[in-house]
Amino acid sequence: MIDGRIELRSDTMTQPNARMREAMSGAAVGDDVCGEDPTINALEEKAARVSGKEAALFVASGTMGNLVSLLAQTRPGQEIIAEENCHILSHECGGYARLGGLTASPVPSRRGVMDPAMVESRIREDDIHQPRTAVICIENTHNEAGGAVVPLGNLRELRALADTRGLRIHMDGARIFNAAAALGVSVDKIAEFVDSVTFCLSKGLGAPVGAIVAGSASFIEEARRVRKLVGGGMRQAGVLAAAGLIALDGVRDRLERDHRNATRLAECVREIRGLRLDPDDVQTNMVYVDVSALGISASGFAQECASRLVNLLPVGPTRIRMVTHQDVDDAEVPLAASIFADLAETIMASTR
Ligand SMILES: Cc1ncc(COP(=O)(O)O)c(C=O)c1O
């Protein structure tokens, strides 16, 4: 619960725990722009180790991580190839275009997984009329696709394609730890297929602020410069990194619990008349439900739930999203489901 409510809108709602708050208050700090914040340095070293990369950079947010990664690997006028509903294209204010001067070639996908042949067909020829393709962007897990995981085989194929055609790959791995938990592998086994990766310390990992960009040492050197360019040099931000260090501890167990809760939630919701979902669609911590059979809009349903102390996110006219995270405990899952069941009955009775 958060403030007495079952909070299912997003894993971005997680609250820093007592251990994090204590670590934050006692964190050793220095001027990070000069490389002198020991807590940030420790976090960046740990993050590089976890992702199997040479170096890492602490940034303010996932959005900043994606932006910095793209700007550090491209030149204005180049093009990125990205899944059509990915966060970079749809939820980051068009930063790649506005600040990076990049065009984008959006690729349709099956639940966030792009067909390598389709990606290949989007790579520009060496033609003076066309922008140059520079980076392939992959989102893993894929938010809009319901927290779907990109299989390792697909990553391997995209890597081979990128190598053949001289392209780089960036992964928006805001929830790469969820992908790793779902696949039963460590994060480096996913990140090995990409040149750069962003992952969030907030969201499912529970830190209040921050994300990591990881890659080769030379890439991170350039990313550090771009972070400064976009105003992300944060000085004594070790107070934030201290929470990030704790967020990286024991991740797998915590996320596996969140995934189990999402599956249980989906199984309960499937039994409720008027709510539609396929529990097989639940791969990680997200559950998308269609409420159209109730004859109510998604926002109407979410409002009714909010008045019953359950927060949900409407994502379109008839779909709602529920996300499990550290502040949804096991007992809240059946409780939320029983509130949905009562509400669905009430709505159906009122329209009979
Ligand atoms: C897939 C994905 N990428 C990037 C982000 C951006 O993260 P932030 O909100 O920290 O900027 C989000 C946020 O929800 C996300 O879901």
CSV table of N, CA, C and O and ligand atoms in Angstrom, one decimal, residues 12 61-64 66 87 92 139 141 143 172 174-175 200 202-203, ligand 1:
chain,number,residue,atom,x,y,z
A,12,THR,N,6.6,3.1,-11.2
A,12,THR,CA,7.3,4.4,-10.9
A,12,THR,C,6.8,5.0,-9.5
A,12,THR,O,7.4,6.0,-9.1
A,61,SER,N,17.3,10.3,-15.1
A,61,SER,CA,16.0,9.5,-15.5
A,61,SER,C,16.3,8.6,-16.6
A,61,SER,O,17.3,8.7,-17.3
A,62,GLY,N,15.3,7.7,-16.9
A,62,GLY,CA,15.4,6.9,-18.0
A,62,GLY,C,15.4,7.7,-19.3
A,62,GLY,O,16.1,7.4,-20.3
A,63,THR,N,14.5,8.7,-19.3
A,63,THR,CA,14.4,9.6,-20.5
A,63,THR,C,15.8,10.2,-20.8
A,63,THR,O,16.2,10.2,-22.0
A,64,MET,N,16.5,10.7,-19.8
A,64,MET,CA,17.8,11.3,-20.0
A,64,MET,C,18.8,10.2,-20.5
A,64,MET,O,19.6,10.5,-21.3
A,66,ASN,N,18.2,7.6,-22.3
A,66,ASN,CA,18.0,7.3,-23.7
A,66,ASN,C,18.5,8.4,-24.6
A,66,ASN,O,19.1,8.2,-25.6
A,87,HIS,N,8.9,3.7,-26.0
A,87,HIS,CA,8.9,4.9,-25.1
A,87,HIS,C,9.7,6.0,-25.8
A,87,HIS,O,9.3,7.2,-25.7
A,92,GLU,N,8.9,10.5,-24.9
A,92,GLU,CA,10.1,11.3,-24.5
A,92,GLU,C,10.1,12.6,-25.2
A,92,GLU,O,11.2,13.1,-25.5
A,139,GLU,N,13.4,-1.9,-27.0
A,139,GLU,CA,12.9,-1.7,-25.7
A,139,GLU,C,12.6,-3.0,-25.0
A,139,GLU,O,11.9,-3.9,-25.5
A,141,THR,N,12.1,-4.7,-20.9
A,141,THR,CA,10.8,-5.2,-21.4
A,141,THR,C,10.1,-4.0,-22.1
A,141,THR,O,10.4,-2.9,-21.9
A,143,ASN,N,7.1,-1.7,-22.6
A,143,ASN,CA,6.0,-1.2,-21.8
A,143,ASN,C,4.7,-1.3,-22.4
A,143,ASN,O,3.7,-2.0,-21.9
A,172,ASP,N,16.7,0.4,-24.7
A,172,ASP,CA,16.0,1.1,-23.6
A,172,ASP,C,15.6,-0.1,-22.6
A,172,ASP,O,14.5,-0.7,-22.8
A,174,ALA,N,14.8,0.2,-19.5
A,174,ALA,CA,14.3,0.8,-18.2
A,174,ALA,C,13.9,-0.4,-17.3
A,174,ALA,O,14.2,-0.3,-16.1
A,175,ARG,N,13.4,-1.5,-17.8
A,175,ARG,CA,13.0,-2.6,-17.0
A,175,ARG,C,13.8,-3.9,-17.4
A,175,ARG,O,13.2,-5.0,-17.4
A,200,CYS,N,16.6,1.7,-15.4
A,200,CYS,CA,16.2,2.6,-14.3
A,200,CYS,C,16.4,2.0,-13.0
A,200,CYS,O,16.2,0.8,-12.7
A,202,SER,N,15.0,3.6,-10.4
A,202,SER,CA,13.6,3.9,-9.9
A,202,SER,C,12.8,2.7,-10.5
A,202,SER,O,13.3,1.7,-10.8
A,203,LYS,N,11.5,2.9,-10.5
A,203,LYS,CA,10.6,1.9,-11.0
A,203,LYS,C,10.7,0.6,-10.1
A,203,LYS,O,10.8,0.7,-8.9
B,1,LIG,C1,10.2,1.7,-21.3
B,1,LIG,C2,10.5,3.0,-20.6
B,1,LIG,N1,11.6,3.7,-21.0
B,1,LIG,C3,12.0,4.8,-20.4
B,1,LIG,C4,11.2,5.4,-19.4
B,1,LIG,C5,11.6,6.7,-18.9
B,1,LIG,O1,11.9,6.7,-17.6
B,1,LIG,P1,11.8,8.1,-16.7
B,1,LIG,O2,10.4,8.2,-16.3
B,1,LIG,O3,12.8,7.8,-15.6
B,1,LIG,O4,12.3,9.2,-17.6
B,1,LIG,C6,10.0,4.7,-19.0
B,1,LIG,C7,9.2,5.3,-18.0
B,1,LIG,O5,8.1,4.8,-17.6
B,1,LIG,C8,9.7,3.5,-19.6
B,1,LIG,O6,8.6,2.8,-19.3
